[in-house]
mmCIF file of C-alpha atoms in Angstrom:
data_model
loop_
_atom_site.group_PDB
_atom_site.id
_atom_site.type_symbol
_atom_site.label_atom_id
_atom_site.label_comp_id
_atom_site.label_asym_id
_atom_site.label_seq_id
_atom_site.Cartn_x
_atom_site.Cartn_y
_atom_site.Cartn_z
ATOM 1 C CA UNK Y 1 -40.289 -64.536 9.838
ATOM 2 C CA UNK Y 2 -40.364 -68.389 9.448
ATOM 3 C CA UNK Y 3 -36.445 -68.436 9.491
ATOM 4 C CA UNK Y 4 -34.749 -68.387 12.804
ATOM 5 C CA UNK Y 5 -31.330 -66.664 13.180
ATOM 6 C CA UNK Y 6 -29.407 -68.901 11.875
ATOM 7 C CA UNK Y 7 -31.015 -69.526 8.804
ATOM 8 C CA UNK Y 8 -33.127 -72.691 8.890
ATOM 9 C CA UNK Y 9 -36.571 -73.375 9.844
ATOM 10 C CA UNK Y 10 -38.240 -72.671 12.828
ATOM 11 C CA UNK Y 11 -39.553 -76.000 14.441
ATOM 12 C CA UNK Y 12 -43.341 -74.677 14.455
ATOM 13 C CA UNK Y 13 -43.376 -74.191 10.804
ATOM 14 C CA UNK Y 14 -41.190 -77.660 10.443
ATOM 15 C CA UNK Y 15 -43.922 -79.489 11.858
ATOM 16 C CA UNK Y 16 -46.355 -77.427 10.284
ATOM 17 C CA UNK Y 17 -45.192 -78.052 6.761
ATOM 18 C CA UNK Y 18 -44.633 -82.087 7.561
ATOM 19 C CA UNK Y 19 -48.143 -82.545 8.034
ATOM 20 C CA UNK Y 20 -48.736 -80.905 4.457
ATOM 21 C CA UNK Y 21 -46.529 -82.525 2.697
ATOM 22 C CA UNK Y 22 -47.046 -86.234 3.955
ATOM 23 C CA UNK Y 23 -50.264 -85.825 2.436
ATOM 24 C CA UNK Y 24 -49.249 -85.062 -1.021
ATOM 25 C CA UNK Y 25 -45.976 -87.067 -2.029
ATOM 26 C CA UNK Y 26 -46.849 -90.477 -2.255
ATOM 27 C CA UNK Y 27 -47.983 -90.099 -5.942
ATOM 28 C CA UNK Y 28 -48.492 -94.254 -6.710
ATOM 29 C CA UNK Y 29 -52.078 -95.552 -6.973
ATOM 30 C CA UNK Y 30 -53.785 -96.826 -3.663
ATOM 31 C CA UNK Y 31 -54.281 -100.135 -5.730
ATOM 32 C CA UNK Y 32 -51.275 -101.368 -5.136
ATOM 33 C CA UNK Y 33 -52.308 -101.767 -1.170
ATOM 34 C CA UNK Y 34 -54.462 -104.072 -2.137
ATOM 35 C CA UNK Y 35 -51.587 -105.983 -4.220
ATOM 36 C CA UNK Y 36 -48.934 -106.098 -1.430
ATOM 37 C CA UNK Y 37 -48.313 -107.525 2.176
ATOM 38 C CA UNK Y 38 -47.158 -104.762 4.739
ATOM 39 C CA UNK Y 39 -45.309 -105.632 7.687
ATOM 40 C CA UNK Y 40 -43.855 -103.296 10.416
ATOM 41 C CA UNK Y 41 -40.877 -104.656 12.589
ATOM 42 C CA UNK Y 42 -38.684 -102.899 15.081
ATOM 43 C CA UNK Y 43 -35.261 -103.930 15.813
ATOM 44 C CA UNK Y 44 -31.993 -102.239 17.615
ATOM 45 C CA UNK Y 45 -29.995 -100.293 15.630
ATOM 46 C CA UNK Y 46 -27.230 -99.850 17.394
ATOM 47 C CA UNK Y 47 -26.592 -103.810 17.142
ATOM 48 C CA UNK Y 48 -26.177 -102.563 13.364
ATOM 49 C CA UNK Y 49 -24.457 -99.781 13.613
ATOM 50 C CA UNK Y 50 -27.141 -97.638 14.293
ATOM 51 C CA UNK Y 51 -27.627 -93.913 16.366
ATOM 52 C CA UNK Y 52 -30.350 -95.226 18.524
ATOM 53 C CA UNK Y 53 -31.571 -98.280 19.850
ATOM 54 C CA UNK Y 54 -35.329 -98.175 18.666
ATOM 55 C CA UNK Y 55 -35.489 -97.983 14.873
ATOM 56 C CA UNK Y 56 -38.587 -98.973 12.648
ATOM 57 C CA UNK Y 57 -38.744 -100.496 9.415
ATOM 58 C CA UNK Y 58 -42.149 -101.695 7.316
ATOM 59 C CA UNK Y 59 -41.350 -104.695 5.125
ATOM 60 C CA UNK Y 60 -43.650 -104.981 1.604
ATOM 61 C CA UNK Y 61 -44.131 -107.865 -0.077
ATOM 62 C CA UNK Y 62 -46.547 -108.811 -2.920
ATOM 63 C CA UNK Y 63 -49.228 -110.945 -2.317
ATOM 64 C CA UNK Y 64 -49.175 -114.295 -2.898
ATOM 65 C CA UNK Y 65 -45.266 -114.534 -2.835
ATOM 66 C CA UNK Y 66 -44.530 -118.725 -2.072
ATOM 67 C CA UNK Y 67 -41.287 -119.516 0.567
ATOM 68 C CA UNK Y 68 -38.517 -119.139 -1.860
ATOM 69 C CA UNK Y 69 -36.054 -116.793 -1.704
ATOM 70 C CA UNK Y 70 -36.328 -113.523 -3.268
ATOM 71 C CA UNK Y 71 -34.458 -110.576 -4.345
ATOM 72 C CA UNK Y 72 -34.610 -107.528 -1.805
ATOM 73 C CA UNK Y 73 -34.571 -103.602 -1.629
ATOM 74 C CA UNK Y 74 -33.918 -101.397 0.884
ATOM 75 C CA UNK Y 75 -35.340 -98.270 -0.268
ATOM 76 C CA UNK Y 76 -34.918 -94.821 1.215
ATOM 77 C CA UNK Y 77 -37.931 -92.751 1.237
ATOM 78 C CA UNK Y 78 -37.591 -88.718 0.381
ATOM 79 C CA UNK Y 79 -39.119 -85.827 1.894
ATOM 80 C CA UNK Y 80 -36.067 -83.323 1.672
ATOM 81 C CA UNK Y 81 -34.655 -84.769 5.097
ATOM 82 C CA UNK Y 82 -37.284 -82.664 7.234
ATOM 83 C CA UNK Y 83 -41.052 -84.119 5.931
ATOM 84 C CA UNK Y 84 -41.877 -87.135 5.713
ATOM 85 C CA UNK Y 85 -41.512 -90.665 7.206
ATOM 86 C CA UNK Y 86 -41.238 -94.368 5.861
ATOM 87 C CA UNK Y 87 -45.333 -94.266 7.082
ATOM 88 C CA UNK Y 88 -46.092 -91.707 4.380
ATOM 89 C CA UNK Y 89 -44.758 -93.875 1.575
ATOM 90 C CA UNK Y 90 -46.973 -97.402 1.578
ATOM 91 C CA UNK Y 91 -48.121 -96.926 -1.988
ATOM 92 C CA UNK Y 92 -45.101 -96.419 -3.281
ATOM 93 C CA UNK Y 93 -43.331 -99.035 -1.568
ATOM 94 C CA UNK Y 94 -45.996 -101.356 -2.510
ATOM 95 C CA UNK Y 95 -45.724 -100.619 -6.056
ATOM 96 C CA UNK Y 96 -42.146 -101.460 -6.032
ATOM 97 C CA UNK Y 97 -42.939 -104.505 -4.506
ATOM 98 C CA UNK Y 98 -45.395 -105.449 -6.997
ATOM 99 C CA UNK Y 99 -43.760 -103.849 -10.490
ATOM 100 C CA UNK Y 100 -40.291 -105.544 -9.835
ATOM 101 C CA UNK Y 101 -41.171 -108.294 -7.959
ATOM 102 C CA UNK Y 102 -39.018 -107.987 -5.099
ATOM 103 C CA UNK Y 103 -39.580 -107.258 -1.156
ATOM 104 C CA UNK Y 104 -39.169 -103.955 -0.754
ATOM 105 C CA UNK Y 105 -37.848 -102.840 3.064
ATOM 106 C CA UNK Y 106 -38.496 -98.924 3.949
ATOM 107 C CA UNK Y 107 -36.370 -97.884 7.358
ATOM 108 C CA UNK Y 108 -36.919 -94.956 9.471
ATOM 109 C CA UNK Y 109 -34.169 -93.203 9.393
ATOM 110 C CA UNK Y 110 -34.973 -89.923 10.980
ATOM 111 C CA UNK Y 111 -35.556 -86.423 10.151
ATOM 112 C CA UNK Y 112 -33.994 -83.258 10.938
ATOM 113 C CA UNK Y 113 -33.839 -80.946 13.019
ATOM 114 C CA UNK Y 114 -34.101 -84.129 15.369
ATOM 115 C CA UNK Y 115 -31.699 -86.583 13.818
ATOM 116 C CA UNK Y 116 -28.352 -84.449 13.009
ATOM 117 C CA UNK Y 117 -26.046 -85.715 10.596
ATOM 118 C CA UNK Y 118 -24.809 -88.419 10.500
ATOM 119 C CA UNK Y 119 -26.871 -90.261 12.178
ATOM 120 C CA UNK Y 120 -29.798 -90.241 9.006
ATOM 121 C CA UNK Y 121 -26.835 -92.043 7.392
ATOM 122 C CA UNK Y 122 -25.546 -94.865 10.472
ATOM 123 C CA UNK Y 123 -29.391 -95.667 10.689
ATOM 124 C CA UNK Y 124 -29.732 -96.294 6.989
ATOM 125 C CA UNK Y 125 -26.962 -98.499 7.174
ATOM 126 C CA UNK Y 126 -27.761 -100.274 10.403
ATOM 127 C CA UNK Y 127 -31.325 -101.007 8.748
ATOM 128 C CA UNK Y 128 -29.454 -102.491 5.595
ATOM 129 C CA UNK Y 129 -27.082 -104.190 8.072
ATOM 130 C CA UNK Y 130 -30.435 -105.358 9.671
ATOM 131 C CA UNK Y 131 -31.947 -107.002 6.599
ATOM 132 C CA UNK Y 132 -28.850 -108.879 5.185
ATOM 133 C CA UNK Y 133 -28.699 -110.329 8.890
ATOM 134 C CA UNK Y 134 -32.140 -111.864 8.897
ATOM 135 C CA UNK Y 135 -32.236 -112.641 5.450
ATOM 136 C CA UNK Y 136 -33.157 -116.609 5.876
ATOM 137 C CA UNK Y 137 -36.266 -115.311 8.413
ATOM 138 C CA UNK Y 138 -37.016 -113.037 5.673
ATOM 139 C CA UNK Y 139 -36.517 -115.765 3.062
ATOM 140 C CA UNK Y 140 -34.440 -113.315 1.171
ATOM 141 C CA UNK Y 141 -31.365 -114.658 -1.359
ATOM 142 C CA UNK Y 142 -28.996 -112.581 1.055
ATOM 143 C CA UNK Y 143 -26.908 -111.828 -2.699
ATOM 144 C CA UNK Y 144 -29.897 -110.204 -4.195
ATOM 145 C CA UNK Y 145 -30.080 -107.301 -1.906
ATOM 146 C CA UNK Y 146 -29.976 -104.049 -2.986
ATOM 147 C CA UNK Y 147 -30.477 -100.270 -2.288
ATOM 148 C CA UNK Y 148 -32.300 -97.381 -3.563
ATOM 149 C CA UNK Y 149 -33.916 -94.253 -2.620
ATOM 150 C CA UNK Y 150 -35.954 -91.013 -4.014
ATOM 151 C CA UNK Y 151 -34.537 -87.018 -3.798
ATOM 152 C CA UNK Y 152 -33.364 -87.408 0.093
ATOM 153 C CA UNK Y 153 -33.911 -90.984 0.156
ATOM 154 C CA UNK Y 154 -31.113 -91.136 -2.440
ATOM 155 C CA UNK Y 155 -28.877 -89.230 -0.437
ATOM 156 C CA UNK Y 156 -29.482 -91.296 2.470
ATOM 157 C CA UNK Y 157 -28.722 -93.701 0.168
ATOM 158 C CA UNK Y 158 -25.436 -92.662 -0.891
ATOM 159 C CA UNK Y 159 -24.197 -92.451 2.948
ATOM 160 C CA UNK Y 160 -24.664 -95.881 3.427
ATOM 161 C CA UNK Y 161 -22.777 -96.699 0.713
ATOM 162 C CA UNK Y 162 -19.938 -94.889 1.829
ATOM 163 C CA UNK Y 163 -20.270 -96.147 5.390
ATOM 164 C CA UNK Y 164 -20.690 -99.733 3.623
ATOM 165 C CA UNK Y 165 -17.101 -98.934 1.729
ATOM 166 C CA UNK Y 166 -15.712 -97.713 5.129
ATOM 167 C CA UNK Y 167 -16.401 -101.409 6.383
#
């Protein structure tokens, strides 16, 4: 079967099924590529809190955006913890950008069965952590930061806000 003993996934079909499903869940119009700025930055996570040193975040903001200081999101992409990666979620990302008008930040956090629990969580935090520590490089209004997420995303979401409230 595709279920191994103890009741998950094997990592075959894992893979398998991440390559389907990146293709299909990013439901915004390409146009808004051509409306947004995309930027991909790496960073140590564990300075933030983080599982693992090498973490990845993409950075979108709309086009034409002047030097002031803006309002921020870090979002939390879905994929039911085991699909899909910031990467698979551009157009989405850049419609955010581009519909509310703010710079929209999109972390890797990891997927299972390679990044256990908690760890999707620390790196969602150390990402946040991340942003609100660069904020003037960024030219972000460090008090206009905020967090979001979609299906998984939100649940990532919801563990760094309890790590935040642990801090």
């Amino acid at each position: 079967t595709q279920l191994d003993r103890a009741g998950g996934y094997r990592r075959e079909m894992i893979l398998k099924m991440r390559h389907k499903m990146a293709k299909g869940l990013d439901k915004a119009p390409a146009s808004f590529l051509e409306q947004c700025d995309m930027e991909e930055l790496e960073f140590d996570a564990t300075q933030f809190g983080g599982a693992g040193p090498k973490a990845k975040i993409f950075m979108y903001r709309r086009k034409g955006e002047g030097a002031k200081p803006s309002k921020a999101m870090v979002w939390y992409h879905g994929g039911q913890m085991l699909f899909t990666g910031p990467a698979d979620w551009h157009k989405s990302c850049c419609q955010l950008a581009v519909e509310l008008d703010v710079v929209v930040f999109n972390p890797e956090v990891g997927v299972g069965p390679e990044t256990k629990a908690p760890q999707m969580g620390l790196n969602g935090y150390a990402a946040l952590k991340y942003v609100l520590a660069n904020s003037v490089r960024f030219e972000l209004n460090a008090a206009a930061i905020g967090i979001g997420g979609l299906s998984a995303g939100a649940f990532t979401c919801t563990l760094v806000a309890m790590e935040l409230a642990k801090q």
